[in-house]
């Protein structure tokens, strides 16, 4: 049975600042520049979730794309969209919201919720059209 | 002499919330929904500035695109990028930062700074890839 | 009060064929080439609806973008998405679904449903990323 | 000799419906929702074909991109463009045209036609800008 | 009869340099910076040609898009693609190939070749995804 | 510690021609068609540089994206932007500038300049939006 990967792209808009939680505003400004602005800044994030697995001969699907979209919405996007990533999201408490840290946390939110035999393959998060980060659970 | 329009696209990332300055959080939440989140959200804004005028026979330019980029950077983008549009920008004080209000304020910042015989023709501001606003000084 | 234009982009996927309703398959094939394939073909259409008007000083909006989206969804997109434009849409009966004809019909569906003082300004329909059609009610 | 991958993107527009060939319209509607509309719908598909291999020191190519384009056109795109994927394509007869099934069939059409020492590496098919499927022959 | 505008997008890749034909390399370097590099540089240009007119009730077209594409190819793109805009194009001899000058010349090549009652409405030329120029015959 | 990949996209505009340095214009025209035009042509290249490594628990970064951008600018983009790839670039002397050869040379310019424990993972070069080449050091 051929192994195929399907990818669904979703978006969310959020505020954040880069700041190590144990550091002063001045230290954070030195480490993260404008990204540490204490009054926040924000982005239109684009999130790509890739799931891989055998193609089911009955449905012709790896998994129903609508189900995948629902899982990502419920477990990730609804918590992040129009929110402040430093203040509003329980599962990001204490996390400095760099794109690297976000993509790992998003992976953790999703990996065990993809119905077998499909499996989470890769999460890609675009902070801007020129900057993206990718994680495959390694 | 032919009249031509030139457009330069720039971007900035900013935090904001939609809120009428004289209203309570609850009234603003009713009027603006998630966009009124008191902890802010944010966007990657794309800004298009269009300038029209005759083509100078010496240079073959309406105006030097590098000059246009510098004017927009100095008077608009440097003030907005990685900032909070409700808190950090002197020329937006007291303005509810809807895309409509932003595009009018950006026009006001630029209109008198385009060197003649060129003139500002249109400002377009994309809040997301699916939502944009356009103002021509009317 | 400044006059601003706001644009919302939506999409739908549909099947169609180009065919004059009173002509034979062979005549239509001569007139419309592959686009007349009797077994249909289809597109991911992108629809841009632009509304213009004064900015309301209370809300900072020309009109609430969510309301605009709802109007376009209810009156246009829900009728067209995952449908056959020649067979499934009551308000397209007897219309040869060229992009030109579609954009005029979509204008007619929307023009009287934009709440004053805003008014429909322009409808743009992309049949492919290289081909679009635009109508302003003229 | 360095091993490089080259990718060519092509597009086609087609009608289809998702339907298990042995099921009733009602069963298919339950399984595939709007995608099972008996009157069809359609898409602008984007197809990316990736070929990998050593860079030929004479030409500086993995393979001539024009040849790759010709192979994909002749063996895939010319059969699918402006066609109905359920009715018009001999090599898709009996296949439920989900994006997963399409990408595997396209791989089979191409894999043995890439001139050595290059080899087919990956086929990606975008059904919409937010949904893509990828197959590497595994 | 409604008046509609149709737009076709084409592309070409070309080399050029910005240089006033009567000036020295040094003067041109002062006026045009890196764009005056005597060894040339180049771009992937995107060209959008818009034609407006009444919708023909027989065909449902303003004009056949394939015809429009052929006219633009024959009169513009075939002369510019994979060429040097300063050296290789008879109708650009003596023209400093700024985007402004190019778009006016392209207009002149097309305006009289659009079959009535349609008429050329606008030519837009993108030199990069962040810089475009637009001409409407004014 | 999770291993993550970060990607930064940059662009440059350059002239080139495809030509084997030891061949006549006629032989090159036969091998490379229009791409061998002795008067050059050019492109807007998009360059994606991907770096992989563990996420530093202090910074939350694989590496500082601004540092990555600076390295790619200094060692690659500043040498190529607004230049002729056959004539102006010391580290491309004698190289036929196919996209395959370019991507390998760019890899060589960058691989040893990524600060450990991060490492260069992949370089992708888009010659046009429909043609890209990818190299991972294999």
PDB file of C-alpha atoms in Angstrom, chain A residues 18 20 23 31-35 96 98-101 103-104 122 126 129-136 138, chain F residues 1-11 46 48 50 55 57-66 122:
ATOM      1  CA  UNK A  18      10.550  37.443  22.410  1.00  0.00           C
ATOM      2  CA  UNK A  20      13.400  35.052  28.312  1.00  0.00           C
ATOM      3  CA  UNK A  23      15.476  38.298  32.256  1.00  0.00           C
ATOM      4  CA  UNK A  31      19.224  39.446  23.074  1.00  0.00           C
ATOM      5  CA  UNK A  32      16.170  39.889  20.834  1.00  0.00           C
ATOM      6  CA  UNK A  33      16.288  43.477  19.556  1.00  0.00           C
ATOM      7  CA  UNK A  34      12.994  44.926  18.329  1.00  0.00           C
ATOM      8  CA  UNK A  35      11.353  41.525  18.842  1.00  0.00           C
ATOM      9  CA  UNK A  96       9.598  32.153  25.088  1.00  0.00           C
ATOM     10  CA  UNK A  98      10.280  31.977  19.265  1.00  0.00           C
ATOM     11  CA  UNK A  99       9.105  30.208  16.121  1.00  0.00           C
ATOM     12  CA  UNK A 100      11.340  27.275  17.100  1.00  0.00           C
ATOM     13  CA  UNK A 101       9.662  26.862  20.475  1.00  0.00           C
ATOM     14  CA  UNK A 103       6.644  24.628  16.367  1.00  0.00           C
ATOM     15  CA  UNK A 104       7.810  22.095  18.968  1.00  0.00           C
ATOM     16  CA  UNK A 122       6.051  17.403  10.010  1.00  0.00           C
ATOM     17  CA  UNK A 126       5.763  30.580   8.812  1.00  0.00           C
ATOM     18  CA  UNK A 129       6.644  34.918   4.090  1.00  0.00           C
ATOM     19  CA  UNK A 130      10.480  35.003   4.363  1.00  0.00           C
ATOM     20  CA  UNK A 131      10.972  33.052   7.606  1.00  0.00           C
ATOM     21  CA  UNK A 132       9.718  29.578   8.442  1.00  0.00           C
ATOM     22  CA  UNK A 133      10.568  26.823  10.924  1.00  0.00           C
ATOM     23  CA  UNK A 134      10.054  23.079  10.567  1.00  0.00           C
ATOM     24  CA  UNK A 135       9.931  20.209  13.064  1.00  0.00           C
ATOM     25  CA  UNK A 136       9.546  16.483  12.508  1.00  0.00           C
ATOM     26  CA  UNK A 138      13.387  14.383  15.973  1.00  0.00           C
TER      27      UNK A 138
ATOM     28  CA  UNK F   1      16.750  18.571  22.875  1.00  0.00           C
ATOM     29  CA  UNK F   2      14.488  18.827  19.799  1.00  0.00           C
ATOM     30  CA  UNK F   3      16.145  19.248  16.400  1.00  0.00           C
ATOM     31  CA  UNK F   4      14.486  21.972  14.352  1.00  0.00           C
ATOM     32  CA  UNK F   5      15.099  23.475  10.900  1.00  0.00           C
ATOM     33  CA  UNK F   6      14.854  27.202  10.207  1.00  0.00           C
ATOM     34  CA  UNK F   7      14.661  28.707   6.729  1.00  0.00           C
ATOM     35  CA  UNK F   8      15.361  32.253   5.567  1.00  0.00           C
ATOM     36  CA  UNK F   9      14.344  33.421   2.106  1.00  0.00           C
ATOM     37  CA  UNK F  10      16.320  36.151   0.288  1.00  0.00           C
ATOM     38  CA  UNK F  11      16.300  37.367  -3.296  1.00  0.00           C
ATOM     39  CA  UNK F  46      14.684  33.495  -4.756  1.00  0.00           C
ATOM     40  CA  UNK F  48      16.086  29.669   0.583  1.00  0.00           C
ATOM     41  CA  UNK F  50      17.816  26.059   5.694  1.00  0.00           C
ATOM     42  CA  UNK F  55      16.996  24.603  19.966  1.00  0.00           C
ATOM     43  CA  UNK F  57      17.283  26.593  25.753  1.00  0.00           C
ATOM     44  CA  UNK F  58      18.542  30.082  26.612  1.00  0.00           C
ATOM     45  CA  UNK F  59      17.583  31.873  23.397  1.00  0.00           C
ATOM     46  CA  UNK F  60      14.922  29.542  22.055  1.00  0.00           C
ATOM     47  CA  UNK F  61      16.752  29.774  18.706  1.00  0.00           C
ATOM     48  CA  UNK F  62      18.513  27.244  16.472  1.00  0.00           C
ATOM     49  CA  UNK F  63      20.523  30.305  15.530  1.00  0.00           C
ATOM     50  CA  UNK F  64      19.731  34.006  15.418  1.00  0.00           C
ATOM     51  CA  UNK F  65      17.882  34.592  12.151  1.00  0.00           C
ATOM     52  CA  UNK F  66      19.522  37.998  11.754  1.00  0.00           C
ATOM     53  CA  UNK F 122      19.548  22.533   2.444  1.00  0.00           C
TER      54      UNK F 122
END
